[in-house]
């Protein structure tokens, strides 16, 4: 591995691009079984990295995995052949246009896999270093921290008539920085533990960012950036502590500790079945109540109810995203609760988590003085039923589960937006 400029690592094994047609075969689950020398030159991955370890989905653009990959496999089975001009991706992240032909592999009248023939039509683009850095942030998942901050802020307005724009912006900046740092740190530790190498699928909601596998970004630089984000969030939090008092300090210490220790040494919470609980605390009580305390200077029971409800929903996002990773997590000793329970029991627990998120809102209205307008959040409950149905149908199939992963995030976002509307109406 050669060290380049700007924290870029250049793989020594990177082969020159070839214009020859390459042949790759995979089993029915998409794991590569045969990988020609031309394929090594075309895609940049070595046989040792690919055969028996990698899904053919890795050669496609991530945005095409939920749509193009299932369609081409279906057409190959139904019509005997799939042929189309597509955009594919090299190990470095560079893309190229190619004519792709996929046929089913049949033995004893039974399909056992697929054979793909790739004829490149254009040279690869430049290595997208900037895009890979952006991808490493996993910014779309920031919804799990942004929504709780807004709910905490609007709850402070509705319950205590507290509205301070500058502290709110600092809460948002701090929460986002810690979340981005956690995303990158978790990917760095998963890469070092071999967890990323064990992932066989390309479900965009599971398996982490896996950007480091491409050998472009320097691992140490990546971890340094992660720790820098955590430091920025900590500095913002410490400043807010000086403004509002020590209770925020204990919440902040808990939040930063969880962000780093989810898979980071020495505690590795996820490896010991504590990750889901930790994430529920992080994006529920810690984030919501931290924001609420900064603005309202108090801890009120109705706000605690809101924080628990959101924490359960965010736990649901992590929970269903862990299902496709059961084989990879098990192989490196990452004994998450989902790994320990298995798909069937984990599905039942997910149903309980999502149901409890809405039940606790109703109980909060009945017994804690939470505004009845918060019941608007329950409008989103039917959206939470969709991922449950999808999980029961798809089981551990990582690509069939993609719509359910997305639906869980949508249900959480919709619930948060309805809660915000209800709290705002209460304040008005």
Coordinates of C-alpha atoms in Angstrom, one line a residue:
X1 CA 0.0 0.0 0.0
X2 CA 1.5 3.4 -1.0
X3 CA 0.6 6.5 0.9
X4 CA -0.5 9.4 -1.4
X5 CA -1.3 13.0 -0.8
X6 CA -4.3 14.2 1.3
X7 CA -4.7 11.0 3.3
X8 CA -5.1 8.9 0.2
X9 CA -3.9 5.3 0.1
X10 CA -3.0 3.8 -3.3
X11 CA -3.4 0.0 -3.5
X12 CA -0.2 -1.7 -4.8
X13 CA -2.4 -4.4 -6.4
X14 CA -4.4 -2.0 -8.6
X15 CA -4.3 -3.4 -12.1
X16 CA -4.5 -1.4 -15.3
X17 CA -7.9 -1.1 -16.9
X18 CA -8.7 -3.6 -19.6
X19 CA -11.0 -3.4 -22.6
X20 CA -11.5 -7.2 -22.7
X21 CA -14.8 -8.8 -21.8
X22 CA -14.7 -10.2 -18.3
X23 CA -16.6 -13.2 -16.9
X24 CA -17.9 -13.5 -13.3
X25 CA -20.1 -16.2 -11.9
X26 CA -22.0 -16.1 -8.6
X27 CA -24.3 -18.3 -6.6
X28 CA -28.0 -17.6 -6.1
X29 CA -27.3 -15.2 -3.3
X30 CA -25.0 -13.2 -5.4
X31 CA -21.7 -14.2 -3.8
X32 CA -18.9 -14.5 -6.4
X33 CA -17.8 -18.0 -7.2
X34 CA -15.6 -17.5 -10.3
X35 CA -13.6 -14.4 -11.2
X36 CA -11.5 -14.2 -14.3
X37 CA -8.1 -12.4 -14.7
X38 CA -9.8 -9.9 -17.0
X39 CA -12.3 -9.2 -14.2
X40 CA -9.5 -8.4 -11.9
X41 CA -8.1 -5.9 -14.3
X42 CA -11.5 -4.4 -15.1
X43 CA -12.8 -4.0 -11.5
X44 CA -9.6 -3.7 -9.6
X45 CA -10.5 -6.3 -6.8
X46 CA -8.2 -9.3 -6.5
X47 CA -9.5 -12.9 -6.6
X48 CA -8.5 -13.3 -2.9
X49 CA -10.8 -10.3 -2.0
X50 CA -13.7 -11.5 -4.1
X51 CA -14.2 -15.2 -4.5
X52 CA -16.5 -16.6 -1.9
X53 CA -16.5 -13.3 0.0
X54 CA -18.1 -10.5 -2.1
X55 CA -21.5 -9.9 -3.6
X56 CA -21.7 -9.0 -7.3
X57 CA -23.7 -6.0 -6.1
X58 CA -20.4 -4.5 -5.0
X59 CA -19.6 -3.8 -8.7
X60 CA -22.7 -1.7 -9.1
X61 CA -23.4 1.9 -8.0
X62 CA -25.0 1.8 -4.5
X63 CA -28.0 3.7 -5.8
X64 CA -28.7 1.0 -8.4
X65 CA -28.6 -1.9 -5.9
X66 CA -32.2 -1.7 -4.8
X67 CA -33.6 -1.4 -8.3
X68 CA -31.2 -2.6 -11.1
X69 CA -29.7 -5.6 -9.4
X70 CA -33.0 -7.3 -8.6
X71 CA -34.3 -6.5 -12.0
X72 CA -31.4 -7.9 -13.9
X73 CA -31.5 -11.1 -11.9
X74 CA -35.2 -11.4 -12.4
X75 CA -35.0 -10.9 -16.2
X76 CA -32.1 -13.3 -16.5
X77 CA -34.3 -16.0 -14.8
X78 CA -37.5 -15.2 -16.7
X79 CA -36.1 -14.5 -20.2
X80 CA -32.9 -16.5 -20.0
X81 CA -30.7 -13.4 -20.5
X82 CA -30.4 -9.9 -19.4
X83 CA -28.6 -7.4 -21.7
X84 CA -28.2 -3.7 -21.1
X85 CA -25.8 -0.8 -21.0
X86 CA -25.0 0.1 -17.4
X87 CA -22.7 2.1 -15.2
X88 CA -20.4 -0.1 -13.1
X89 CA -17.8 0.7 -10.4
X90 CA -14.2 -0.2 -9.8
X91 CA -12.6 -0.9 -6.4
X92 CA -11.4 2.7 -6.2
X93 CA -14.9 4.1 -6.7
X94 CA -14.1 5.1 -10.3
X95 CA -17.0 4.3 -12.7
X96 CA -17.3 3.2 -16.3
X97 CA -20.0 2.4 -18.9
X98 CA -20.3 -1.2 -19.9
X99 CA -22.5 -3.6 -21.8
X100 CA -23.6 -6.2 -19.3
X101 CA -25.0 -9.7 -20.1
X102 CA -26.3 -11.9 -17.4
X103 CA -27.4 -15.5 -17.9
X104 CA -28.6 -18.1 -15.3
X105 CA -26.4 -21.0 -14.5
X106 CA -28.4 -24.3 -14.5
X107 CA -27.5 -27.7 -13.3
X108 CA -29.8 -30.7 -13.4
X109 CA -32.6 -28.4 -14.5
X110 CA -32.2 -26.3 -11.4
X111 CA -30.8 -22.7 -11.3
X112 CA -27.6 -22.6 -9.2
X113 CA -26.3 -19.1 -9.9
X114 CA -25.6 -16.5 -12.6
X115 CA -22.9 -15.8 -15.1
X116 CA -22.2 -12.1 -16.0
X117 CA -20.2 -11.0 -19.0
X118 CA -19.0 -7.4 -18.9
X119 CA -17.7 -5.5 -22.0
X120 CA -16.4 -2.0 -21.1
X121 CA -17.5 0.8 -23.3
X122 CA -15.6 3.7 -21.8
X123 CA -12.4 4.2 -19.7
X124 CA -13.0 4.7 -16.0
X125 CA -13.5 8.1 -14.5
X126 CA -11.0 9.7 -12.1
X127 CA -10.9 8.2 -8.6
X128 CA -13.7 10.2 -6.7
X129 CA -11.7 10.9 -3.5
X130 CA -14.0 13.8 -2.5
X131 CA -17.1 11.7 -3.0
X132 CA -15.6 8.8 -0.9
X133 CA -14.9 11.2 2.0
X134 CA -18.5 12.5 1.8
X135 CA -19.8 8.9 1.6
X136 CA -17.7 8.0 4.7
X137 CA -19.7 10.5 6.7
X138 CA -23.0 8.5 6.1
X139 CA -24.8 11.8 6.4
X140 CA -28.3 10.6 5.5
X141 CA -28.4 8.9 8.9
X142 CA -28.2 12.3 10.5
X143 CA -32.0 12.2 10.6
X144 CA -31.6 10.1 13.8
X145 CA -30.0 13.1 15.6
X146 CA -31.6 16.1 13.8
X147 CA -35.2 15.0 14.5
X148 CA -34.6 14.5 18.3
X149 CA -32.8 17.9 18.6
X150 CA -35.8 19.7 16.9
X151 CA -38.3 17.8 19.1
X152 CA -36.4 18.7 22.2
X153 CA -36.3 22.4 21.1
X154 CA -40.0 22.6 20.2
X155 CA -40.9 20.8 23.4
X156 CA -39.0 23.4 25.4
X157 CA -41.0 26.1 23.6
X158 CA -44.4 24.3 24.2
X159 CA -43.8 23.3 27.8
X160 CA -41.6 26.1 29.2
X161 CA -42.2 28.8 26.6
X162 CA -38.4 28.7 26.1
X163 CA -37.0 29.7 22.7
X164 CA -33.4 30.7 22.2
X165 CA -32.1 30.4 18.6
X166 CA -28.3 30.6 19.3
X167 CA -28.3 27.8 21.9
X168 CA -30.5 25.7 19.7
X169 CA -28.1 26.0 16.7
X170 CA -25.2 25.0 19.0
X171 CA -27.2 21.9 20.2
X172 CA -27.8 21.0 16.5
X173 CA -24.2 21.5 15.6
X174 CA -23.0 19.5 18.6
X175 CA -25.3 16.6 18.0
X176 CA -24.5 16.4 14.3
X177 CA -20.8 16.5 14.9
X178 CA -20.9 13.7 17.5
X179 CA -23.2 11.6 15.2
X180 CA -20.8 12.1 12.2
X181 CA -17.8 11.2 14.4
X182 CA -19.6 8.1 15.6
X183 CA -20.5 7.0 12.0
X184 CA -16.8 7.3 10.9
X185 CA -15.3 5.8 14.1
X186 CA -17.7 2.8 13.9
X187 CA -16.7 2.2 10.3
X188 CA -13.0 2.5 11.2
X189 CA -13.3 -0.1 14.0
X190 CA -15.4 -2.4 11.9
X191 CA -12.8 -2.3 9.2
X192 CA -10.0 -3.1 11.6
X193 CA -11.9 -5.9 13.2
X194 CA -12.6 -7.6 9.8
X195 CA -16.4 -7.0 10.1
X196 CA -16.5 -5.1 6.8
X197 CA -14.6 -7.8 5.0
X198 CA -17.2 -10.4 6.2
X199 CA -20.2 -8.5 4.7
X200 CA -21.5 -10.3 1.7
X201 CA -24.3 -8.0 0.6
X202 CA -24.7 -4.4 -0.5
X203 CA -27.8 -3.3 1.3
X204 CA -27.2 0.5 1.5
X205 CA -28.8 0.6 5.0
X206 CA -26.7 -2.1 6.6
X207 CA -23.1 -3.2 6.8
X208 CA -21.7 0.3 7.4
X209 CA -20.1 2.6 4.9
X210 CA -17.4 0.1 3.8
X211 CA -15.5 3.0 2.1
X212 CA -12.2 1.9 3.6
X213 CA -12.4 -1.4 1.8
X214 CA -11.7 0.5 -1.5
X215 CA -8.2 1.2 -0.3
X216 CA -8.4 4.9 -1.3
X217 CA -8.8 6.7 2.0
X218 CA -6.0 6.3 4.6
X219 CA -7.3 4.4 7.6
X220 CA -5.5 6.6 10.2
X221 CA -6.6 9.8 8.5
X222 CA -10.2 8.5 8.5
X223 CA -10.1 7.7 12.2
X224 CA -8.5 11.1 12.9
X225 CA -11.3 12.9 11.2
X226 CA -13.8 10.8 13.2
X227 CA -12.2 11.8 16.5
X228 CA -12.0 15.4 15.3
X229 CA -15.8 15.4 14.9
X230 CA -16.2 13.9 18.3
X231 CA -13.9 16.6 19.7
X232 CA -15.9 19.4 18.0
X233 CA -19.1 18.1 19.5
X234 CA -17.5 17.8 22.9
X235 CA -16.2 21.4 22.8
X236 CA -19.7 22.7 21.8
X237 CA -21.1 20.7 24.7
X238 CA -18.6 22.0 27.2
X239 CA -19.4 25.6 26.1
X240 CA -23.1 24.9 26.7
X241 CA -22.3 23.4 30.1
X242 CA -20.7 26.7 31.1
X243 CA -24.0 28.4 30.2
X244 CA -26.6 26.1 31.7
X245 CA -24.9 24.0 34.4
X246 CA -23.5 20.6 35.3
X247 CA -26.5 18.4 34.6
X248 CA -25.7 18.8 30.9
X249 CA -22.2 17.7 31.5
X250 CA -23.3 14.2 32.6
X251 CA -25.6 13.8 29.6
X252 CA -22.8 15.0 27.4
X253 CA -20.3 12.5 28.8
X254 CA -22.8 9.7 28.4
X255 CA -23.5 10.7 24.8
X256 CA -19.8 11.0 23.7
X257 CA -19.0 7.8 25.4
X258 CA -21.7 5.9 23.6
X259 CA -20.8 7.5 20.3
X260 CA -17.2 6.2 20.6
X261 CA -17.8 3.0 22.4
X262 CA -20.5 1.5 20.2
X263 CA -17.9 -0.6 18.5
X264 CA -14.8 1.2 19.7
X265 CA -12.3 -0.4 22.2
X266 CA -12.2 -1.2 25.0
X267 CA -16.0 -1.5 25.7
X268 CA -17.3 -2.4 22.2
X269 CA -20.9 -2.2 23.4
X270 CA -22.4 -3.7 20.2
X271 CA -20.2 -6.8 20.7
X272 CA -21.7 -7.4 24.1
X273 CA -25.4 -7.0 23.1
X274 CA -25.6 -3.5 24.5
X275 CA -25.4 -1.5 21.3
X276 CA -29.1 -1.3 20.7
X277 CA -29.8 0.0 24.2
X278 CA -27.0 2.5 23.9
X279 CA -28.3 3.9 20.6
X280 CA -31.8 4.2 22.1
X281 CA -30.4 6.2 25.0
X282 CA -28.1 8.3 22.7
X283 CA -30.8 9.5 20.2
X284 CA -33.6 9.5 22.7
X285 CA -33.1 10.8 26.3
X286 CA -29.5 12.1 25.7
X287 CA -30.2 14.2 22.6
X288 CA -33.8 15.2 23.3
X289 CA -33.3 16.0 27.0
X290 CA -29.9 17.6 26.4
X291 CA -31.5 20.0 24.0
X292 CA -34.5 20.5 26.2
X293 CA -32.3 21.3 29.3
X294 CA -30.2 23.8 27.3
X295 CA -33.3 25.8 26.4
X296 CA -35.6 25.2 29.3
X297 CA -33.1 24.8 32.2
X298 CA -35.1 21.9 33.6
X299 CA -36.0 18.2 33.1
X300 CA -39.8 17.8 32.7
X301 CA -41.6 14.5 32.6
X302 CA -43.6 15.2 29.4
X303 CA -40.2 15.8 27.6
X304 CA -38.8 12.6 29.0
X305 CA -41.8 10.8 27.5
X306 CA -41.1 12.3 24.1
X307 CA -37.4 11.3 24.4
X308 CA -38.2 7.7 25.2
X309 CA -40.6 7.5 22.2
X310 CA -38.0 8.8 19.8
X311 CA -35.3 6.6 21.3
X312 CA -37.4 3.5 20.7
X313 CA -38.0 4.5 17.1
X314 CA -34.3 5.1 16.4
X315 CA -33.5 1.8 18.1
X316 CA -36.0 0.3 15.6
X317 CA -33.9 1.7 12.7
X318 CA -30.7 0.1 14.0
X319 CA -32.5 -3.1 14.9
X320 CA -33.8 -3.8 11.3
X321 CA -30.6 -2.6 9.8
X322 CA -28.7 -5.2 11.8
X323 CA -30.7 -8.2 10.4
X324 CA -28.8 -8.4 7.1
X325 CA -25.5 -8.2 9.0
X326 CA -26.2 -11.3 11.2
X327 CA -23.7 -13.5 9.4
X328 CA -20.9 -10.9 9.2
X329 CA -21.4 -9.8 12.8
X330 CA -21.4 -13.4 14.1
X331 CA -18.2 -14.2 12.3
X332 CA -16.2 -11.5 14.2
X333 CA -17.8 -12.0 17.6
X334 CA -20.1 -9.0 17.3
X335 CA -22.9 -10.4 19.4
X336 CA -25.6 -7.8 18.9
X337 CA -29.0 -8.5 20.4
X338 CA -30.3 -9.3 16.9
X339 CA -27.6 -11.9 16.5
X340 CA -28.4 -13.4 19.8
X341 CA -32.2 -13.6 19.1
X342 CA -32.2 -14.6 15.5
X343 CA -34.5 -13.3 12.8
X344 CA -37.8 -14.7 14.1
X345 CA -37.5 -13.5 17.6
X346 CA -35.8 -10.2 16.5
X347 CA -38.9 -9.5 14.4
X348 CA -41.2 -9.9 17.4
X349 CA -39.0 -7.6 19.5
X350 CA -39.0 -5.0 16.7
X351 CA -42.8 -5.1 16.7
X352 CA -42.7 -4.4 20.5
X353 CA -40.3 -1.6 20.1
X354 CA -42.3 0.2 17.5
X355 CA -45.6 -0.4 19.3
X356 CA -44.1 0.9 22.5
X357 CA -43.0 4.1 20.9
X358 CA -46.6 5.1 20.1
X359 CA -48.2 3.6 23.3
X360 CA -45.9 5.7 25.5
X361 CA -47.1 8.8 23.8
X362 CA -50.7 8.0 24.7
X363 CA -49.6 7.1 28.3
X364 CA -47.7 10.4 28.5
X365 CA -50.9 12.3 27.5
X366 CA -52.9 10.4 30.1
X367 CA -50.6 10.5 33.1
X368 CA -47.7 13.1 32.7
X369 CA -49.4 16.2 31.4
X370 CA -48.0 15.8 27.9
X371 CA -50.1 17.9 25.5
X372 CA -52.8 15.9 23.6
X373 CA -51.5 17.5 20.5
X374 CA -48.6 15.0 20.8
X375 CA -51.0 12.3 19.8
X376 CA -50.5 13.6 16.2
X377 CA -47.4 11.5 16.3
X378 CA -49.5 8.3 16.3
X379 CA -50.8 9.2 12.8
X380 CA -47.5 7.7 11.6
X381 CA -48.0 4.4 13.3
X382 CA -49.4 2.7 10.2
X383 CA -46.1 3.5 8.4
X384 CA -44.3 1.5 11.1
X385 CA -46.4 -1.5 10.2
X386 CA -44.9 -1.7 6.7
X387 CA -41.3 -2.6 7.7
X388 CA -42.7 -5.3 10.1
X389 CA -44.6 -6.9 7.2
X390 CA -41.5 -6.6 5.0
X391 CA -39.2 -8.2 7.6
X392 CA -41.6 -11.1 8.1
X393 CA -41.7 -11.7 4.4
X394 CA -38.0 -11.0 3.5
X395 CA -36.4 -12.6 6.6
X396 CA -32.6 -12.2 6.4
X397 CA -32.5 -11.6 2.7
X398 CA -30.5 -8.4 2.6
X399 CA -31.7 -7.1 -0.7
X400 CA -35.4 -8.0 -0.3
X401 CA -35.2 -6.1 3.1
X402 CA -34.1 -2.8 1.6
X403 CA -37.7 -1.4 1.3
X404 CA -38.3 -2.3 4.9
X405 CA -35.1 -0.6 6.0
X406 CA -36.1 2.6 4.2
X407 CA -39.7 2.3 5.6
X408 CA -38.4 2.3 9.2
X409 CA -36.5 5.5 8.6
X410 CA -39.6 7.0 7.0
X411 CA -41.8 6.0 9.9
X412 CA -39.4 7.7 12.4
X413 CA -39.2 10.8 10.3
X414 CA -42.9 11.1 9.9
X415 CA -43.5 10.5 13.6
X416 CA -41.0 13.3 14.4
X417 CA -42.6 15.7 12.0
X418 CA -46.1 15.0 13.4
X419 CA -44.8 15.5 16.9
X420 CA -43.2 18.8 15.9
X421 CA -46.5 19.9 14.4
X422 CA -48.4 18.9 17.5
X423 CA -46.0 20.6 19.9
X424 CA -46.0 23.7 17.8
X425 CA -49.8 23.9 17.8
X426 CA -49.7 23.4 21.6
X427 CA -47.3 26.3 21.9
X428 CA -49.3 28.5 19.7

